[in-house]
PDB file of C-alpha atoms in Angstrom:
ATOM      1  CA  ASP M   1     111.006  14.586 138.856  1.00 59.00           C
ATOM      2  CA  ALA M   2     111.197  17.207 136.436  1.00 66.00           C
ATOM      3  CA  LYS M   3     109.169  20.598 137.121  1.00 84.00           C
ATOM      4  CA  THR M   4     108.357  21.721 133.601  1.00 92.00           C
ATOM      5  CA  THR M   5     105.307  20.571 131.219  1.00 94.00           C
ATOM      6  CA  GLN M   6     106.020  20.519 127.635  1.00 96.00           C
ATOM      7  CA  PRO M   7     103.999  19.268 124.572  1.00 97.00           C
ATOM      8  CA  PRO M   8     105.387  15.845 123.273  1.00 96.00           C
ATOM      9  CA  SER M   9     105.572  16.750 120.019  1.00 97.00           C
ATOM     10  CA  MET M  10     105.588  19.687 117.555  1.00 97.00           C
ATOM     11  CA  ASP M  11     106.006  20.534 113.608  1.00 97.00           C
ATOM     12  CA  CYS M  12     107.449  23.493 112.024  1.00 96.00           C
ATOM     13  CA  ALA M  13     108.012  24.391 108.421  1.00 97.00           C
ATOM     14  CA  GLU M  14     111.732  25.086 107.209  1.00 97.00           C
ATOM     15  CA  GLY M  15     112.382  28.666 107.283  1.00 96.00           C
ATOM     16  CA  ARG M  16     109.581  29.675 109.677  1.00 97.00           C
ATOM     17  CA  ALA M  17     110.048  30.210 113.514  1.00 97.00           C
ATOM     18  CA  ALA M  18     109.693  27.633 115.914  1.00 98.00           C
ATOM     19  CA  ASN M  19     107.880  28.338 119.138  1.00 98.00           C
ATOM     20  CA  LEU M  20     108.410  25.782 121.728  1.00 98.00           C
ATOM     21  CA  PRO M  21     106.544  26.337 125.047  1.00 97.00           C
ATOM     22  CA  CYS M  22     106.919  25.353 128.493  1.00 97.00           C
ATOM     23  CA  ASN M  23     105.130  25.460 131.830  1.00 96.00           C
ATOM     24  CA  HIS M  24     106.977  25.739 135.178  1.00 93.00           C
ATOM     25  CA  SER M  25     104.312  27.231 137.386  1.00 92.00           C
ATOM     26  CA  THR M  26     106.254  26.112 140.648  1.00 89.00           C
ATOM     27  CA  ILE M  27     109.504  27.918 139.795  1.00 89.00           C
ATOM     28  CA  SER M  28     111.055  29.562 142.644  1.00 85.00           C
ATOM     29  CA  GLY M  29     112.574  32.907 142.660  1.00 83.00           C
ATOM     30  CA  ASN M  30     116.240  31.864 142.361  1.00 81.00           C
ATOM     31  CA  GLU M  31     115.822  29.208 140.024  1.00 84.00           C
ATOM     32  CA  TYR M  32     117.074  29.477 136.079  1.00 87.00           C
ATOM     33  CA  VAL M  33     115.333  28.286 132.843  1.00 91.00           C
ATOM     34  CA  TYR M  34     117.552  26.270 130.842  1.00 92.00           C
ATOM     35  CA  TRP M  35     116.719  24.911 127.376  1.00 95.00           C
ATOM     36  CA  TYR M  36     118.922  22.103 126.036  1.00 95.00           C
ATOM     37  CA  ARG M  37     118.191  20.009 122.767  1.00 97.00           C
ATOM     38  CA  GLN M  38     119.055  16.531 121.747  1.00 97.00           C
ATOM     39  CA  ILE M  39     119.715  15.686 118.116  1.00 96.00           C
ATOM     40  CA  HIS M  40     119.156  11.819 117.387  1.00 90.00           C
ATOM     41  CA  SER M  41     122.078   9.810 118.631  1.00 83.00           C
ATOM     42  CA  GLN M  42     123.885  12.901 119.834  1.00 93.00           C
ATOM     43  CA  GLY M  43     124.296  14.340 123.610  1.00 95.00           C
ATOM     44  CA  PRO M  44     122.252  17.178 124.655  1.00 94.00           C
ATOM     45  CA  GLN M  45     123.554  20.318 123.558  1.00 95.00           C
ATOM     46  CA  TYR M  46     123.043  23.496 125.488  1.00 93.00           C
ATOM     47  CA  ILE M  47     120.933  26.250 123.843  1.00 95.00           C
ATOM     48  CA  ILE M  48     120.246  29.034 126.162  1.00 93.00           C
ATOM     49  CA  HIS M  49     119.307  29.902 129.738  1.00 90.00           C
ATOM     50  CA  GLY M  50     117.449  33.009 131.726  1.00 90.00           C
ATOM     51  CA  LEU M  51     116.223  34.077 135.103  1.00 88.00           C
ATOM     52  CA  LYS M  52     113.691  36.580 134.540  1.00 89.00           C
ATOM     53  CA  ASN M  53     114.591  38.829 131.397  1.00 87.00           C
ATOM     54  CA  ASN M  54     114.308  37.532 127.895  1.00 93.00           C
ATOM     55  CA  GLU M  55     117.469  36.311 126.526  1.00 95.00           C
ATOM     56  CA  THR M  56     118.795  36.239 122.889  1.00 96.00           C
ATOM     57  CA  ASN M  57     121.730  34.259 121.572  1.00 94.00           C
ATOM     58  CA  GLU M  58     123.046  33.204 117.973  1.00 94.00           C
ATOM     59  CA  MET M  59     120.915  30.033 118.327  1.00 94.00           C
ATOM     60  CA  ALA M  60     117.750  31.084 119.831  1.00 97.00           C
ATOM     61  CA  SER M  61     115.530  33.444 121.863  1.00 97.00           C
ATOM     62  CA  LEU M  62     113.933  32.817 125.138  1.00 97.00           C
ATOM     63  CA  ILE M  63     110.826  34.630 126.406  1.00 97.00           C
ATOM     64  CA  ILE M  64     110.041  34.388 129.804  1.00 96.00           C
ATOM     65  CA  THR M  65     106.702  35.451 131.190  1.00 95.00           C
ATOM     66  CA  GLU M  66     106.597  38.042 134.017  1.00 94.00           C
ATOM     67  CA  ASP M  67     105.229  35.825 136.467  1.00 93.00           C
ATOM     68  CA  ARG M  68     108.058  33.428 135.492  1.00 94.00           C
ATOM     69  CA  LYS M  69     105.537  30.668 135.385  1.00 94.00           C
ATOM     70  CA  SER M  70     105.999  29.665 131.724  1.00 96.00           C
ATOM     71  CA  SER M  71     108.401  30.507 128.922  1.00 97.00           C
ATOM     72  CA  THR M  72     109.026  30.063 125.288  1.00 98.00           C
ATOM     73  CA  LEU M  73     112.156  29.097 123.094  1.00 98.00           C
ATOM     74  CA  ILE M  74     112.024  30.580 119.690  1.00 98.00           C
ATOM     75  CA  LEU M  75     114.086  29.372 116.750  1.00 97.00           C
ATOM     76  CA  PRO M  76     113.673  32.220 114.409  1.00 96.00           C
ATOM     77  CA  HIS M  77     114.129  30.513 111.034  1.00 95.00           C
ATOM     78  CA  ALA M  78     114.235  26.655 111.697  1.00 96.00           C
ATOM     79  CA  THR M  79     116.183  24.421 109.320  1.00 97.00           C
ATOM     80  CA  LEU M  80     116.087  20.793 109.010  1.00 97.00           C
ATOM     81  CA  ARG M  81     119.019  20.159 111.276  1.00 96.00           C
ATOM     82  CA  ASP M  82     117.002  21.844 114.110  1.00 97.00           C
ATOM     83  CA  THR M  83     114.900  18.642 114.306  1.00 98.00           C
ATOM     84  CA  ALA M  84     115.500  17.461 117.892  1.00 98.00           C
ATOM     85  CA  VAL M  85     114.183  16.655 121.269  1.00 97.00           C
ATOM     86  CA  TYR M  86     114.186  20.259 123.084  1.00 98.00           C
ATOM     87  CA  TYR M  87     114.432  20.026 126.873  1.00 96.00           C
ATOM     88  CA  CYS M  88     113.198  22.844 129.222  1.00 95.00           C
ATOM     89  CA  ILE M  89     114.827  22.476 132.750  1.00 91.00           C
ATOM     90  CA  VAL M  90     114.235  24.531 135.642  1.00 88.00           C
ATOM     91  CA  SER M  91     117.507  24.158 137.900  1.00 80.00           C
ATOM     92  CA  ASP M  92     117.074  21.869 140.688  1.00 58.00           C
ATOM     93  CA  ALA M  93     119.574  23.611 143.028  1.00 54.00           C
ATOM     94  CA  GLN M  94     119.871  27.191 144.193  1.00 50.00           C
ATOM     95  CA  GLY M  95     120.531  29.195 140.937  1.00 43.00           C
ATOM     96  CA  GLY M  96     122.887  26.173 139.825  1.00 50.00           C
ATOM     97  CA  SER M  97     122.991  23.721 137.223  1.00 52.00           C
ATOM     98  CA  GLU M  98     124.613  20.736 138.854  1.00 62.00           C
ATOM     99  CA  LYS M  99     121.411  18.773 139.042  1.00 70.00           C
ATOM    100  CA  LEU M 100     119.702  19.674 135.891  1.00 79.00           C
ATOM    101  CA  VAL M 101     116.633  17.140 135.603  1.00 80.00           C
ATOM    102  CA  PHE M 102     115.318  16.466 131.946  1.00 86.00           C
ATOM    103  CA  GLY M 103     112.069  15.667 131.592  1.00 87.00           C
ATOM    104  CA  LYS M 104     110.278  14.132 128.311  1.00 90.00           C
ATOM    105  CA  GLY M 105     110.858  17.097 126.126  1.00 94.00           C
ATOM    106  CA  THR M 106     109.298  18.274 122.616  1.00 97.00           C
ATOM    107  CA  LYS M 107     110.210  16.289 119.775  1.00 97.00           C
ATOM    108  CA  LEU M 108     110.356  19.221 117.038  1.00 98.00           C
ATOM    109  CA  THR M 109     110.149  17.877 113.677  1.00 98.00           C
ATOM    110  CA  VAL M 110     111.256  20.715 110.725  1.00 97.00           C
ATOM    111  CA  ASN M 111     109.452  19.529 107.478  1.00 96.00           C
ATOM    112  CA  PRO M 112     110.678  20.822 104.130  1.00 95.00           C
TER     113      PRO M 112
ATOM    114  CA  ASP X   1     139.361  21.796 122.263  1.00 64.00           C
ATOM    115  CA  ALA X   2     137.877  18.364 121.154  1.00 82.00           C
ATOM    116  CA  GLY X   3     134.994  18.296 123.664  1.00 94.00           C
ATOM    117  CA  VAL X   4     134.107  15.726 125.924  1.00 97.00           C
ATOM    118  CA  ILE X   5     135.561  12.514 124.877  1.00 97.00           C
ATOM    119  CA  GLN X   6     133.823   8.917 125.824  1.00 98.00           C
ATOM    120  CA  SER X   7     134.890   5.580 125.002  1.00 97.00           C
ATOM    121  CA  PRO X   8     133.969   3.080 123.955  1.00 97.00           C
ATOM    122  CA  ARG X   9     131.174   4.243 121.640  1.00 97.00           C
ATOM    123  CA  HIS X  10     129.571   1.012 121.404  1.00 97.00           C
ATOM    124  CA  GLU X  11     129.897  -1.806 124.065  1.00 97.00           C
ATOM    125  CA  VAL X  12     128.289  -5.207 123.853  1.00 98.00           C
ATOM    126  CA  THR X  13     128.754  -7.419 126.316  1.00 97.00           C
ATOM    127  CA  GLU X  14     126.975 -10.722 128.331  1.00 97.00           C
ATOM    128  CA  MET X  15     125.299 -10.680 131.359  1.00 97.00           C
ATOM    129  CA  GLY X  16     127.544 -10.950 134.610  1.00 97.00           C
ATOM    130  CA  GLN X  17     130.611  -9.191 132.841  1.00 97.00           C
ATOM    131  CA  GLU X  18     132.215  -6.167 134.086  1.00 97.00           C
ATOM    132  CA  VAL X  19     131.973  -2.985 132.050  1.00 98.00           C
ATOM    133  CA  THR X  20     134.049   0.057 132.066  1.00 98.00           C
ATOM    134  CA  LEU X  21     133.046   3.233 130.488  1.00 98.00           C
ATOM    135  CA  ARG X  22     135.604   6.228 130.171  1.00 98.00           C
ATOM    136  CA  CYS X  23     135.539   9.989 129.846  1.00 98.00           C
ATOM    137  CA  LYS X  24     137.891  12.910 129.377  1.00 98.00           C
ATOM    138  CA  PRO X  25     136.535  16.132 130.181  1.00 96.00           C
ATOM    139  CA  ILE X  26     136.969  19.539 128.773  1.00 94.00           C
ATOM    140  CA  SER X  27     140.478  20.540 129.972  1.00 94.00           C
ATOM    141  CA  GLY X  28     139.792  23.330 132.829  1.00 91.00           C
ATOM    142  CA  HIS X  29     136.501  22.281 133.667  1.00 91.00           C
ATOM    143  CA  ASP X  30     136.075  21.099 137.228  1.00 89.00           C
ATOM    144  CA  TYR X  31     132.684  19.431 137.038  1.00 91.00           C
ATOM    145  CA  LEU X  32     132.207  16.270 135.675  1.00 93.00           C
ATOM    146  CA  PHE X  33     128.612  14.296 135.289  1.00 93.00           C
ATOM    147  CA  TRP X  34     127.528  10.829 134.447  1.00 96.00           C
ATOM    148  CA  TYR X  35     123.995  10.525 132.950  1.00 95.00           C
ATOM    149  CA  ARG X  36     122.106   7.504 131.656  1.00 96.00           C
ATOM    150  CA  GLN X  37     119.488   7.497 129.141  1.00 96.00           C
ATOM    151  CA  THR X  38     116.576   4.934 128.357  1.00 94.00           C
ATOM    152  CA  MET X  39     113.511   5.090 126.317  1.00 90.00           C
ATOM    153  CA  MET X  40     111.569   4.132 129.881  1.00 90.00           C
ATOM    154  CA  ARG X  41     113.069   6.655 132.031  1.00 89.00           C
ATOM    155  CA  GLY X  42     114.844   9.460 129.490  1.00 90.00           C
ATOM    156  CA  LEU X  43     117.834  11.205 130.960  1.00 92.00           C
ATOM    157  CA  GLU X  44     118.746  10.437 134.790  1.00 91.00           C
ATOM    158  CA  LEU X  45     121.891  11.980 136.468  1.00 91.00           C
ATOM    159  CA  LEU X  46     123.880   9.395 138.106  1.00 94.00           C
ATOM    160  CA  ILE X  47     126.688  11.293 139.688  1.00 94.00           C
ATOM    161  CA  TYR X  48     128.714  14.191 139.606  1.00 92.00           C
ATOM    162  CA  PHE X  49     131.913  15.337 140.940  1.00 93.00           C
ATOM    163  CA  ASN X  50     133.743  18.519 141.691  1.00 90.00           C
ATOM    164  CA  ASN X  51     137.575  19.101 141.519  1.00 92.00           C
ATOM    165  CA  ASN X  52     137.557  15.082 141.263  1.00 94.00           C
ATOM    166  CA  VAL X  53     135.581  14.630 144.415  1.00 94.00           C
ATOM    167  CA  PRO X  54     132.227  12.819 144.313  1.00 94.00           C
ATOM    168  CA  ILE X  55     129.762  15.274 145.365  1.00 90.00           C
ATOM    169  CA  ASP X  56     126.322  13.488 144.684  1.00 88.00           C
ATOM    170  CA  ASP X  57     125.890   9.813 143.920  1.00 91.00           C
ATOM    171  CA  SER X  58     122.366   9.510 145.029  1.00 89.00           C
ATOM    172  CA  GLY X  59     121.422   8.760 141.356  1.00 90.00           C
ATOM    173  CA  MET X  60     123.515   5.606 141.187  1.00 94.00           C
ATOM    174  CA  PRO X  61     121.441   2.695 140.690  1.00 88.00           C
ATOM    175  CA  GLU X  62     123.001   0.085 143.051  1.00 85.00           C
ATOM    176  CA  ASP X  63     126.114  -1.343 144.486  1.00 91.00           C
ATOM    177  CA  ARG X  64     126.802  -2.683 141.067  1.00 95.00           C
ATOM    178  CA  PHE X  65     127.882   0.962 139.664  1.00 97.00           C
ATOM    179  CA  SER X  66     130.776   2.776 140.871  1.00 97.00           C
ATOM    180  CA  ALA X  67     132.691   5.846 139.457  1.00 97.00           C
ATOM    181  CA  LYS X  68     136.023   7.257 139.948  1.00 97.00           C
ATOM    182  CA  MET X  69     137.718  10.204 138.864  1.00 97.00           C
ATOM    183  CA  PRO X  70     141.628   9.516 139.755  1.00 96.00           C
ATOM    184  CA  ASN X  71     142.397  13.312 138.136  1.00 95.00           C
ATOM    185  CA  ALA X  72     141.180  16.057 136.497  1.00 94.00           C
ATOM    186  CA  SER X  73     141.396  14.672 133.120  1.00 95.00           C
ATOM    187  CA  PHE X  74     139.814  11.338 133.204  1.00 96.00           C
ATOM    188  CA  SER X  75     136.956   9.460 134.872  1.00 98.00           C
ATOM    189  CA  THR X  76     135.338   5.949 134.991  1.00 98.00           C
ATOM    190  CA  LEU X  77     131.831   4.428 135.366  1.00 98.00           C
ATOM    191  CA  LYS X  78     132.086   0.768 136.132  1.00 98.00           C
ATOM    192  CA  ILE X  79     129.088  -1.690 136.321  1.00 97.00           C
ATOM    193  CA  GLN X  80     129.999  -5.170 137.691  1.00 97.00           C
ATOM    194  CA  PRO X  81     128.562  -7.458 137.114  1.00 96.00           C
ATOM    195  CA  SER X  82     126.148  -6.079 134.318  1.00 96.00           C
ATOM    196  CA  GLU X  83     122.661  -7.073 133.702  1.00 96.00           C
ATOM    197  CA  PRO X  84     120.582  -6.719 130.721  1.00 97.00           C
ATOM    198  CA  ARG X  85     118.411  -3.872 132.450  1.00 96.00           C
ATOM    199  CA  ASP X  86     121.679  -1.714 132.380  1.00 97.00           C
ATOM    200  CA  SER X  87     121.451  -1.489 128.691  1.00 97.00           C
ATOM    201  CA  ALA X  88     121.353   2.377 127.824  1.00 97.00           C
ATOM    202  CA  VAL X  89     123.527   5.197 126.490  1.00 97.00           C
ATOM    203  CA  TYR X  90     125.510   6.440 129.290  1.00 98.00           C
ATOM    204  CA  PHE X  91     126.792  10.386 128.821  1.00 97.00           C
ATOM    205  CA  CYS X  92     129.404  12.286 130.315  1.00 97.00           C
ATOM    206  CA  ALA X  93     129.221  15.611 130.523  1.00 94.00           C
ATOM    207  CA  SER X  94     131.456  18.656 131.888  1.00 93.00           C
ATOM    208  CA  SER X  95     131.371  22.089 133.192  1.00 89.00           C
ATOM    209  CA  PHE X  96     133.547  25.089 134.111  1.00 84.00           C
ATOM    210  CA  GLN X  97     131.135  26.398 136.751  1.00 71.00           C
ATOM    211  CA  VAL X  98     127.480  25.412 137.558  1.00 62.00           C
ATOM    212  CA  ASP X  99     126.482  28.553 139.549  1.00 58.00           C
ATOM    213  CA  VAL X 100     124.949  30.955 137.855  1.00 56.00           C
ATOM    214  CA  GLY X 101     123.521  28.840 135.055  1.00 60.00           C
ATOM    215  CA  GLY X 102     127.100  27.093 133.733  1.00 70.00           C
ATOM    216  CA  GLU X 103     126.733  25.244 130.729  1.00 83.00           C
ATOM    217  CA  LEU X 104     127.000  21.386 130.654  1.00 88.00           C
ATOM    218  CA  PHE X 105     129.075  19.794 127.598  1.00 92.00           C
ATOM    219  CA  PHE X 106     127.978  16.468 126.795  1.00 95.00           C
ATOM    220  CA  GLY X 107     130.022  13.765 125.113  1.00 96.00           C
ATOM    221  CA  GLU X 108     128.433  11.779 122.124  1.00 96.00           C
ATOM    222  CA  GLY X 109     127.668   8.827 124.694  1.00 97.00           C
ATOM    223  CA  SER X 110     128.512   4.944 125.184  1.00 98.00           C
ATOM    224  CA  ARG X 111     125.988   2.851 123.906  1.00 97.00           C
ATOM    225  CA  LEU X 112     125.896  -0.233 126.233  1.00 98.00           C
ATOM    226  CA  THR X 113     124.000  -3.515 125.281  1.00 98.00           C
ATOM    227  CA  VAL X 114     124.063  -6.278 127.876  1.00 98.00           C
ATOM    228  CA  LEU X 115     122.878  -9.531 126.494  1.00 97.00           C
TER     229      LEU X 115
END
């Protein structure tokens, strides 16, 4: 079973920041938080991952609360191509990603 | 690199027929994963390999499903005999490392329809 809770859907205006929340209250100390997304009819795509500190790459930023019980994925300037299902995943193995358990995710719709 | 390559992209078959899905992982990746995606159950991990050896097949639904990885550049997922409930999109993914948050690279998927 997925260890995360995400809203089923969200909307965002093009050009604005999209903030996708995720709750993972049972995360253990050595588990990472991963974010993937799946654009319609394509395979999932890795976005970012983190353990404790906030992370940023060319795609997004990941903000993890100090107690690590929740996190937020931020797409700073959403475009129409960012419309996708976004999955927040906590690794099911000791710091590893070999058994990622995908939940239902959040369906993000970016509107013009 | 061309990424993870899966074939066929679409397969329509009749119940009882054998189905073979193929995957070519990214060169140099030593982990290979097979996932299945349906509307009802979402994305499910079926099996994964490390250095061509099956590590965990606990997600394989039943004996009708089998997976092999004869070498580092090729894997197959076989369903025999196929049933309508096997209709799904099957994804293959590969990774260079899975410790410390290794990124999974997914293929485009094989859409299977069993009539």
